[in-house]
PDB file of C-alpha atoms in Angstrom:
ATOM      1  CA  GLY A   1     122.698 119.373  95.231  1.00  0.00           C
ATOM      2  CA  ASN A   2     125.187 117.555  97.452  1.00  0.00           C
ATOM      3  CA  ALA A   3     122.467 115.605  99.264  1.00  0.00           C
ATOM      4  CA  VAL A   4     120.806 114.617  95.957  1.00  0.00           C
ATOM      5  CA  SER A   5     124.035 113.366  94.358  1.00  0.00           C
ATOM      6  CA  ARG A   6     124.907 111.431  97.517  1.00  0.00           C
ATOM      7  CA  VAL A   7     121.471 109.789  97.683  1.00  0.00           C
ATOM      8  CA  GLY A   8     122.098 108.925  94.008  1.00  0.00           C
ATOM      9  CA  GLN A   9     125.326 107.176  95.075  1.00  0.00           C
ATOM     10  CA  LEU A  10     123.310 105.148  97.592  1.00  0.00           C
ATOM     11  CA  ALA A  11     120.788 104.141  94.885  1.00  0.00           C
ATOM     12  CA  ALA A  12     123.755 102.940  92.802  1.00  0.00           C
ATOM     13  CA  ILE A  13     124.556 100.478  95.628  1.00  0.00           C
ATOM     14  CA  ASP A  14     120.949  99.597  96.466  1.00  0.00           C
ATOM     15  CA  PHE A  15     119.536  98.443  93.113  1.00  0.00           C
ATOM     16  CA  PRO A  16     122.513  96.339  91.895  1.00  0.00           C
ATOM     17  CA  VAL A  17     122.322  94.463  95.239  1.00  0.00           C
ATOM     18  CA  GLN A  18     118.620  93.680  94.634  1.00  0.00           C
ATOM     19  CA  VAL A  19     119.170  92.599  91.013  1.00  0.00           C
ATOM     20  CA  THR A  20     122.114  90.338  91.961  1.00  0.00           C
ATOM     21  CA  ALA A  21     120.097  88.730  94.778  1.00  0.00           C
ATOM     22  CA  TRP A  22     117.098  88.305  92.424  1.00  0.00           C
ATOM     23  CA  ALA A  23     119.296  86.568  89.815  1.00  0.00           C
ATOM     24  CA  LEU A  24     120.461  84.094  92.462  1.00  0.00           C
ATOM     25  CA  ALA A  25     117.003  83.630  94.042  1.00  0.00           C
ATOM     26  CA  SER A  26     115.379  83.205  90.636  1.00  0.00           C
ATOM     27  CA  THR A  27     117.894  80.546  89.611  1.00  0.00           C
ATOM     28  CA  LEU A  28     117.368  78.654  92.889  1.00  0.00           C
ATOM     29  CA  LYS A  29     113.595  79.374  92.822  1.00  0.00           C
ATOM     30  CA  THR A  30     113.649  80.425  96.463  1.00  0.00           C
ATOM     31  CA  GLU A  31     112.425  83.455  98.412  1.00  0.00           C
ATOM     32  CA  ARG A  32     114.324  82.513 101.548  1.00  0.00           C
ATOM     33  CA  PHE A  33     116.898  85.276 101.543  1.00  0.00           C
ATOM     34  CA  TYR A  34     114.615  88.116 100.379  1.00  0.00           C
ATOM     35  CA  ASP A  35     114.303  89.757 103.819  1.00  0.00           C
ATOM     36  CA  MET A  36     117.926  89.071 104.706  1.00  0.00           C
ATOM     37  CA  THR A  37     118.952  90.940 101.532  1.00  0.00           C
ATOM     38  CA  GLY A  38     116.751  93.866 102.589  1.00  0.00           C
ATOM     39  CA  SER A  39     118.461  93.995 105.978  1.00  0.00           C
ATOM     40  CA  LEU A  40     121.959  93.850 104.474  1.00  0.00           C
ATOM     41  CA  THR A  41     120.982  96.630 102.029  1.00  0.00           C
ATOM     42  CA  TYR A  42     120.037  98.963 104.910  1.00  0.00           C
ATOM     43  CA  TRP A  43     123.382  98.261 106.569  1.00  0.00           C
ATOM     44  CA  ALA A  44     125.310  98.880 103.345  1.00  0.00           C
ATOM     45  CA  LEU A  45     123.466 102.162 102.680  1.00  0.00           C
ATOM     46  CA  ILE A  46     123.669 103.506 106.251  1.00  0.00           C
ATOM     47  CA  LEU A  47     127.375 102.648 106.614  1.00  0.00           C
ATOM     48  CA  ARG A  48     128.110 104.258 103.246  1.00  0.00           C
ATOM     49  CA  ALA A  49     126.095 107.348 104.238  1.00  0.00           C
ATOM     50  CA  ARG A  50     127.917 107.566 107.596  1.00  0.00           C
ATOM     51  CA  ALA A  51     131.194 107.603 105.644  1.00  0.00           C
ATOM     52  CA  PHE A  52     130.116 110.845 103.880  1.00  0.00           C
ATOM     53  CA  ALA A  53     130.878 112.749 107.107  1.00  0.00           C
ATOM     54  CA  GLY A  54     134.419 111.353 107.083  1.00  0.00           C
ATOM     55  CA  GLU A  55     134.847 112.601 103.521  1.00  0.00           C
ATOM     56  CA  ASP A  56     133.814 116.072 104.675  1.00  0.00           C
ATOM     57  CA  GLY A  57     136.301 115.875 107.544  1.00  0.00           C
ATOM     58  CA  ALA A  58     133.596 116.431 110.147  1.00  0.00           C
ATOM     59  CA  PRO A  59     132.594 114.137 113.021  1.00  0.00           C
ATOM     60  CA  LEU A  60     129.027 112.795 113.036  1.00  0.00           C
ATOM     61  CA  SER A  61     126.614 114.835 115.152  1.00  0.00           C
ATOM     62  CA  VAL A  62     124.675 113.203 118.005  1.00  0.00           C
ATOM     63  CA  ARG A  63     121.557 113.379 115.812  1.00  0.00           C
ATOM     64  CA  GLN A  64     123.316 111.605 112.930  1.00  0.00           C
ATOM     65  CA  GLN A  65     124.704 108.962 115.297  1.00  0.00           C
ATOM     66  CA  VAL A  66     121.363 108.229 116.992  1.00  0.00           C
ATOM     67  CA  CYS A  67     119.185 108.233 113.849  1.00  0.00           C
ATOM     68  CA  SER A  68     121.570 106.028 111.845  1.00  0.00           C
ATOM     69  CA  LEU A  69     121.969 103.632 114.785  1.00  0.00           C
ATOM     70  CA  CYS A  70     118.170 103.349 115.054  1.00  0.00           C
ATOM     71  CA  VAL A  71     117.981 102.190 111.407  1.00  0.00           C
ATOM     72  CA  LEU A  72     120.775  99.629 111.943  1.00  0.00           C
ATOM     73  CA  ILE A  73     119.137  98.210 115.098  1.00  0.00           C
ATOM     74  CA  TRP A  74     115.692  98.057 113.455  1.00  0.00           C
ATOM     75  CA  SER A  75     116.916  96.422 110.230  1.00  0.00           C
ATOM     76  CA  PHE A  76     119.055  93.832 112.051  1.00  0.00           C
ATOM     77  CA  ARG A  77     116.173  92.827 114.341  1.00  0.00           C
ATOM     78  CA  LEU A  78     113.448  92.703 111.685  1.00  0.00           C
ATOM     79  CA  GLY A  79     115.702  91.193 109.008  1.00  0.00           C
ATOM     80  CA  SER A  80     116.858  88.354 111.260  1.00  0.00           C
ATOM     81  CA  PHE A  81     113.311  87.720 112.558  1.00  0.00           C
ATOM     82  CA  LEU A  82     111.830  87.547 109.034  1.00  0.00           C
ATOM     83  CA  ALA A  83     114.770  85.511 107.698  1.00  0.00           C
ATOM     84  CA  VAL A  84     114.292  82.856 110.390  1.00  0.00           C
ATOM     85  CA  ARG A  85     110.541  82.818 109.743  1.00  0.00           C
ATOM     86  CA  ALA A  86     111.019  82.500 105.962  1.00  0.00           C
ATOM     87  CA  TRP A  87     113.568  79.718 106.497  1.00  0.00           C
ATOM     88  CA  LYS A  88     111.131  77.789 108.728  1.00  0.00           C
ATOM     89  CA  TYR A  89     107.837  78.396 106.951  1.00  0.00           C
ATOM     90  CA  GLY A  90     108.679  79.889 103.537  1.00  0.00           C
ATOM     91  CA  ASP A  91     106.881  83.083 102.527  1.00  0.00           C
ATOM     92  CA  SER A  92     103.379  82.803 101.049  1.00  0.00           C
ATOM     93  CA  ARG A  93     103.782  86.162  99.213  1.00  0.00           C
ATOM     94  CA  PHE A  94     106.164  84.488  96.756  1.00  0.00           C
ATOM     95  CA  GLU A  95     104.475  81.100  96.344  1.00  0.00           C
ATOM     96  CA  LYS A  96     103.458  81.572  92.706  1.00  0.00           C
ATOM     97  CA  VAL A  97     105.782  84.351  91.651  1.00  0.00           C
ATOM     98  CA  LYS A  98     109.157  82.789  92.517  1.00  0.00           C
ATOM     99  CA  HIS A  99     108.844  80.522  89.464  1.00  0.00           C
ATOM    100  CA  LYS A 100     108.351  83.524  87.122  1.00  0.00           C
ATOM    101  CA  PRO A 101     111.596  85.545  86.823  1.00  0.00           C
ATOM    102  CA  GLY A 102     109.960  88.740  85.451  1.00  0.00           C
ATOM    103  CA  PRO A 103     107.244  89.252  88.090  1.00  0.00           C
ATOM    104  CA  PHE A 104     109.687  88.010  90.782  1.00  0.00           C
ATOM    105  CA  LEU A 105     112.109  90.823  89.824  1.00  0.00           C
ATOM    106  CA  VAL A 106     109.370  93.398  90.504  1.00  0.00           C
ATOM    107  CA  TYR A 107     109.293  92.319  94.183  1.00  0.00           C
ATOM    108  CA  TRP A 108     113.062  92.785  94.473  1.00  0.00           C
ATOM    109  CA  LEU A 109     112.913  96.226  92.838  1.00  0.00           C
ATOM    110  CA  ILE A 110     110.105  97.238  95.231  1.00  0.00           C
ATOM    111  CA  GLN A 111     112.404  96.182  98.079  1.00  0.00           C
ATOM    112  CA  GLY A 112     115.087  98.456  96.582  1.00  0.00           C
ATOM    113  CA  ILE A 113     112.653 101.391  96.556  1.00  0.00           C
ATOM    114  CA  TRP A 114     111.530 100.545 100.127  1.00  0.00           C
ATOM    115  CA  CYS A 115     115.146 100.517 101.424  1.00  0.00           C
ATOM    116  CA  LEU A 116     115.841 103.866  99.766  1.00  0.00           C
ATOM    117  CA  ILE A 117     112.669 105.783 100.675  1.00  0.00           C
ATOM    118  CA  THR A 118     111.944 104.573 104.241  1.00  0.00           C
ATOM    119  CA  ALA A 119     115.311 105.764 105.579  1.00  0.00           C
ATOM    120  CA  LEU A 120     115.602 108.727 103.158  1.00  0.00           C
ATOM    121  CA  PRO A 121     115.475 111.408 105.926  1.00  0.00           C
ATOM    122  CA  VAL A 122     118.374 109.655 107.689  1.00  0.00           C
ATOM    123  CA  TYR A 123     120.431 109.267 104.485  1.00  0.00           C
ATOM    124  CA  MET A 124     119.835 112.926 103.655  1.00  0.00           C
ATOM    125  CA  GLN A 125     120.945 114.272 107.017  1.00  0.00           C
ATOM    126  CA  LEU A 126     124.026 112.005 106.899  1.00  0.00           C
ATOM    127  CA  ALA A 127     124.847 113.517 103.496  1.00  0.00           C
ATOM    128  CA  LEU A 128     124.980 117.052 104.979  1.00  0.00           C
ATOM    129  CA  LYS A 129     127.063 118.695 107.693  1.00  0.00           C
ATOM    130  CA  ASP A 130     124.719 118.739 110.680  1.00  0.00           C
ATOM    131  CA  ASP A 131     125.463 121.501 113.186  1.00  0.00           C
ATOM    132  CA  THR A 132     121.898 122.240 114.324  1.00  0.00           C
ATOM    133  CA  PRO A 133     121.663 121.930 118.138  1.00  0.00           C
ATOM    134  CA  LEU A 134     119.398 119.204 119.520  1.00  0.00           C
ATOM    135  CA  ARG A 135     115.758 120.237 119.897  1.00  0.00           C
ATOM    136  CA  ALA A 136     112.763 118.906 121.803  1.00  0.00           C
ATOM    137  CA  THR A 137     111.506 117.319 118.554  1.00  0.00           C
ATOM    138  CA  ASP A 138     114.676 115.158 118.462  1.00  0.00           C
ATOM    139  CA  PHE A 139     113.878 113.636 121.850  1.00  0.00           C
ATOM    140  CA  ILE A 140     110.185 113.267 120.958  1.00  0.00           C
ATOM    141  CA  GLY A 141     111.238 111.555 117.713  1.00  0.00           C
ATOM    142  CA  TRP A 142     113.616 109.147 119.443  1.00  0.00           C
ATOM    143  CA  ALA A 143     111.010 108.295 122.101  1.00  0.00           C
ATOM    144  CA  GLY A 144     108.464 107.670 119.321  1.00  0.00           C
ATOM    145  CA  TRP A 145     110.956 105.416 117.517  1.00  0.00           C
ATOM    146  CA  ALA A 146     111.543 103.434 120.743  1.00  0.00           C
ATOM    147  CA  CYS A 147     107.768 103.000 121.276  1.00  0.00           C
ATOM    148  CA  GLY A 148     107.224 101.876 117.666  1.00  0.00           C
ATOM    149  CA  PHE A 149     110.213  99.525 117.802  1.00  0.00           C
ATOM    150  CA  LEU A 150     109.088  97.934 121.103  1.00  0.00           C
ATOM    151  CA  MET A 151     105.559  97.534 119.770  1.00  0.00           C
ATOM    152  CA  GLU A 152     106.811  95.782 116.627  1.00  0.00           C
ATOM    153  CA  VAL A 153     109.163  93.501 118.588  1.00  0.00           C
ATOM    154  CA  THR A 154     106.513  92.646 121.217  1.00  0.00           C
ATOM    155  CA  ALA A 155     103.845  91.880 118.595  1.00  0.00           C
ATOM    156  CA  ASP A 156     106.240  89.635 116.629  1.00  0.00           C
ATOM    157  CA  MET A 157     107.368  87.794 119.787  1.00  0.00           C
ATOM    158  CA  GLN A 158     103.802  87.318 121.034  1.00  0.00           C
ATOM    159  CA  LYS A 159     102.688  85.966 117.665  1.00  0.00           C
ATOM    160  CA  SER A 160     105.698  83.604 117.429  1.00  0.00           C
ATOM    161  CA  ALA A 161     105.077  82.261 120.959  1.00  0.00           C
ATOM    162  CA  TRP A 162     101.375  81.871 120.177  1.00  0.00           C
ATOM    163  CA  ARG A 163     102.179  79.905 117.008  1.00  0.00           C
ATOM    164  CA  SER A 164     104.822  77.772 118.736  1.00  0.00           C
ATOM    165  CA  ALA A 165     102.240  76.808 121.374  1.00  0.00           C
ATOM    166  CA  GLY A 166     100.356  75.055 118.553  1.00  0.00           C
ATOM    167  CA  ASN A 167      97.594  77.627 118.152  1.00  0.00           C
ATOM    168  CA  THR A 168      95.929  78.004 114.784  1.00  0.00           C
ATOM    169  CA  GLY A 169      93.462  80.566 113.495  1.00  0.00           C
ATOM    170  CA  PHE A 170      93.638  84.304 114.143  1.00  0.00           C
ATOM    171  CA  MET A 171      95.308  85.855 117.163  1.00  0.00           C
ATOM    172  CA  CYS A 172      93.359  88.193 119.446  1.00  0.00           C
ATOM    173  CA  SER A 173      95.417  88.233 122.651  1.00  0.00           C
ATOM    174  CA  GLY A 174      98.387  90.331 123.824  1.00  0.00           C
ATOM    175  CA  LEU A 175      98.792  93.519 121.785  1.00  0.00           C
ATOM    176  CA  PHE A 176      96.426  92.041 119.190  1.00  0.00           C
ATOM    177  CA  LYS A 177      93.608  92.573 121.681  1.00  0.00           C
ATOM    178  CA  TYR A 178      94.047  96.342 121.216  1.00  0.00           C
ATOM    179  CA  SER A 179      95.045  96.506 117.542  1.00  0.00           C
ATOM    180  CA  GLN A 180      94.464  94.188 114.589  1.00  0.00           C
ATOM    181  CA  HIS A 181      97.930  95.080 113.236  1.00  0.00           C
ATOM    182  CA  PRO A 182     100.159  96.277 116.127  1.00  0.00           C
ATOM    183  CA  ASN A 183     103.406  95.487 114.267  1.00  0.00           C
ATOM    184  CA  TYR A 184     102.301  97.588 111.275  1.00  0.00           C
ATOM    185  CA  PHE A 185     101.385 100.468 113.584  1.00  0.00           C
ATOM    186  CA  GLY A 186     104.831 100.173 115.219  1.00  0.00           C
ATOM    187  CA  GLU A 187     106.466 100.311 111.784  1.00  0.00           C
ATOM    188  CA  MET A 188     104.543 103.472 110.813  1.00  0.00           C
ATOM    189  CA  LEU A 189     105.333 105.114 114.145  1.00  0.00           C
ATOM    190  CA  LEU A 190     109.062 104.406 114.109  1.00  0.00           C
ATOM    191  CA  TRP A 191     109.681 105.755 110.584  1.00  0.00           C
ATOM    192  CA  SER A 192     107.526 108.850 111.187  1.00  0.00           C
ATOM    193  CA  SER A 193     109.405 109.510 114.448  1.00  0.00           C
ATOM    194  CA  LEU A 194     112.837 109.148 112.823  1.00  0.00           C
ATOM    195  CA  CYS A 195     111.748 111.576 110.116  1.00  0.00           C
ATOM    196  CA  LEU A 196     110.778 114.126 112.797  1.00  0.00           C
ATOM    197  CA  SER A 197     114.280 114.093 114.289  1.00  0.00           C
ATOM    198  CA  SER A 198     116.123 113.869 110.946  1.00  0.00           C
ATOM    199  CA  MET A 199     114.340 116.959 109.615  1.00  0.00           C
ATOM    200  CA  ASN A 200     116.159 119.067 112.226  1.00  0.00           C
ATOM    201  CA  GLY A 201     119.417 118.259 110.452  1.00  0.00           C
ATOM    202  CA  LEU A 202     118.145 119.382 107.034  1.00  0.00           C
ATOM    203  CA  ARG A 203     118.524 122.940 105.737  1.00  0.00           C
ATOM    204  CA  THR A 204     115.934 123.763 103.081  1.00  0.00           C
ATOM    205  CA  GLN A 205     112.170 123.299 102.790  1.00  0.00           C
ATOM    206  CA  TRP A 206     112.780 121.177  99.690  1.00  0.00           C
ATOM    207  CA  GLU A 207     114.951 118.788 101.682  1.00  0.00           C
ATOM    208  CA  ARG A 208     112.308 118.582 104.398  1.00  0.00           C
ATOM    209  CA  LEU A 209     109.615 117.962 101.796  1.00  0.00           C
ATOM    210  CA  ALA A 210     111.689 115.143 100.258  1.00  0.00           C
ATOM    211  CA  ALA A 211     112.221 113.685 103.751  1.00  0.00           C
ATOM    212  CA  ALA A 212     108.455 113.737 104.370  1.00  0.00           C
ATOM    213  CA  ALA A 213     108.146 111.267 101.479  1.00  0.00           C
ATOM    214  CA  SER A 214     109.378 108.585 103.901  1.00  0.00           C
ATOM    215  CA  PRO A 215     106.493 108.427 106.438  1.00  0.00           C
ATOM    216  CA  THR A 216     103.972 109.193 103.674  1.00  0.00           C
ATOM    217  CA  PHE A 217     105.278 106.245 101.631  1.00  0.00           C
ATOM    218  CA  VAL A 218     105.369 103.880 104.646  1.00  0.00           C
ATOM    219  CA  VAL A 219     101.835 104.740 105.807  1.00  0.00           C
ATOM    220  CA  CYS A 220     100.325 104.535 102.293  1.00  0.00           C
ATOM    221  CA  LEU A 221     102.075 101.281 101.405  1.00  0.00           C
ATOM    222  CA  ILE A 222     101.205  99.505 104.678  1.00  0.00           C
ATOM    223  CA  ARG A 223      97.667 100.863 104.975  1.00  0.00           C
ATOM    224  CA  PHE A 224      96.517 100.754 101.348  1.00  0.00           C
ATOM    225  CA  VAL A 225      98.826  98.516  99.282  1.00  0.00           C
ATOM    226  CA  SER A 226     100.909  95.662 100.622  1.00  0.00           C
ATOM    227  CA  GLY A 227     100.289  95.460 104.361  1.00  0.00           C
ATOM    228  CA  VAL A 228      96.781  95.687 105.751  1.00  0.00           C
ATOM    229  CA  PRO A 229      94.839  94.934 102.489  1.00  0.00           C
ATOM    230  CA  LEU A 230      96.770  91.715 101.725  1.00  0.00           C
ATOM    231  CA  LEU A 231      96.425  90.426 105.274  1.00  0.00           C
ATOM    232  CA  ARG A 232      92.725  91.311 105.463  1.00  0.00           C
ATOM    233  CA  LYS A 233      92.117  89.557 102.159  1.00  0.00           C
ATOM    234  CA  ALA A 234      93.910  86.412 103.375  1.00  0.00           C
ATOM    235  CA  ASN A 235      92.064  86.479 106.729  1.00  0.00           C
ATOM    236  CA  LYS A 236      88.700  87.037 105.057  1.00  0.00           C
ATOM    237  CA  LYS A 237      89.339  83.982 102.915  1.00  0.00           C
ATOM    238  CA  LYS A 238      90.267  81.862 105.958  1.00  0.00           C
ATOM    239  CA  TYR A 239      87.898  83.173 108.652  1.00  0.00           C
ATOM    240  CA  GLY A 240      85.276  85.160 106.726  1.00  0.00           C
ATOM    241  CA  SER A 241      82.448  82.924 107.926  1.00  0.00           C
ATOM    242  CA  ASP A 242      83.683  82.662 111.549  1.00  0.00           C
ATOM    243  CA  PRO A 243      81.491  84.817 113.855  1.00  0.00           C
ATOM    244  CA  ALA A 244      84.343  85.118 116.388  1.00  0.00           C
ATOM    245  CA  TYR A 245      86.604  86.640 113.711  1.00  0.00           C
ATOM    246  CA  LEU A 246      83.900  89.023 112.466  1.00  0.00           C
ATOM    247  CA  ASN A 247      83.252  90.087 116.078  1.00  0.00           C
ATOM    248  CA  TYR A 248      87.010  90.648 116.617  1.00  0.00           C
ATOM    249  CA  VAL A 249      87.282  92.833 113.493  1.00  0.00           C
ATOM    250  CA  ALA A 250      84.174  94.830 114.457  1.00  0.00           C
ATOM    251  CA  ARG A 251      85.416  95.517 118.008  1.00  0.00           C
ATOM    252  CA  THR A 252      89.164  95.993 117.529  1.00  0.00           C
ATOM    253  CA  SER A 253      90.979  99.116 116.344  1.00  0.00           C
ATOM    254  CA  LEU A 254      92.579  98.589 112.924  1.00  0.00           C
ATOM    255  CA  LEU A 255      96.007 100.106 113.691  1.00  0.00           C
ATOM    256  CA  LEU A 256      96.194 102.553 116.634  1.00  0.00           C
ATOM    257  CA  PRO A 257      96.139 100.430 119.821  1.00  0.00           C
ATOM    258  CA  TRP A 258      92.957 101.181 121.758  1.00  0.00           C
ATOM    259  CA  PHE A 259      90.517  99.429 124.061  1.00  0.00           C
ATOM    260  CA  PRO A 260      88.080  97.099 122.268  1.00  0.00           C
ATOM    261  CA  LYS A 261      84.594  98.487 121.616  1.00  0.00           C
ATOM    262  CA  GLN A 262      81.924  97.143 123.937  1.00  0.00           C
ATOM    263  CA  ALA A 263      79.770  94.507 122.251  1.00  0.00           C
TER     264      ALA A 263
END
């Protein structure tokens, strides 16, 4: 009950932030601070959740410290990277919709849901007193988070450098030689890994089941809804008749980095 009511308190911060930012963005007809708002929301929610321990008069456990710090590091890095990119190039996702307040609001509410569900295992274990000793799955989880985070950062940096060098078209070098979407794979891996560690700090099967909603949501959304399908559709439109692109797609793993298939 305690964890549920505390996650409810976090939702009461999360959604008003999105609606306020939408009202401003809609008035200015801009999408430029969408990702920055997402990043600030994670910080607000994690810092509020960390304060729950203070209210209970207990220090944060090592697990709570590490998992919450991982979310702060990830959201600061990705939020600042996407904010700079949106500032420079705009964001094609919002080209048509930013002039329509109703549909535009839907995007902001989805961001609210994303901020709440992705880090749900971490919020939940911050909402409870965590006195479970560290286990092997904690270290496996943190190592998995580090791998996913490094993969996402490397893929973003490689793509930015490639673009800055004046390249156009699709990228098939660096990590993109081994995966069509290495940054998406990194994202899936880091949230799944954090969930693995966070679950050790939860008490009941119901709490663990609720926590499992996080990686399930991330994988389904990226793989089947807003990540891979949208990008594939855009690429098909641009390069659908280019034999080099079709060859790249045929030979390269979709998400899990692996060696290209022999032609």
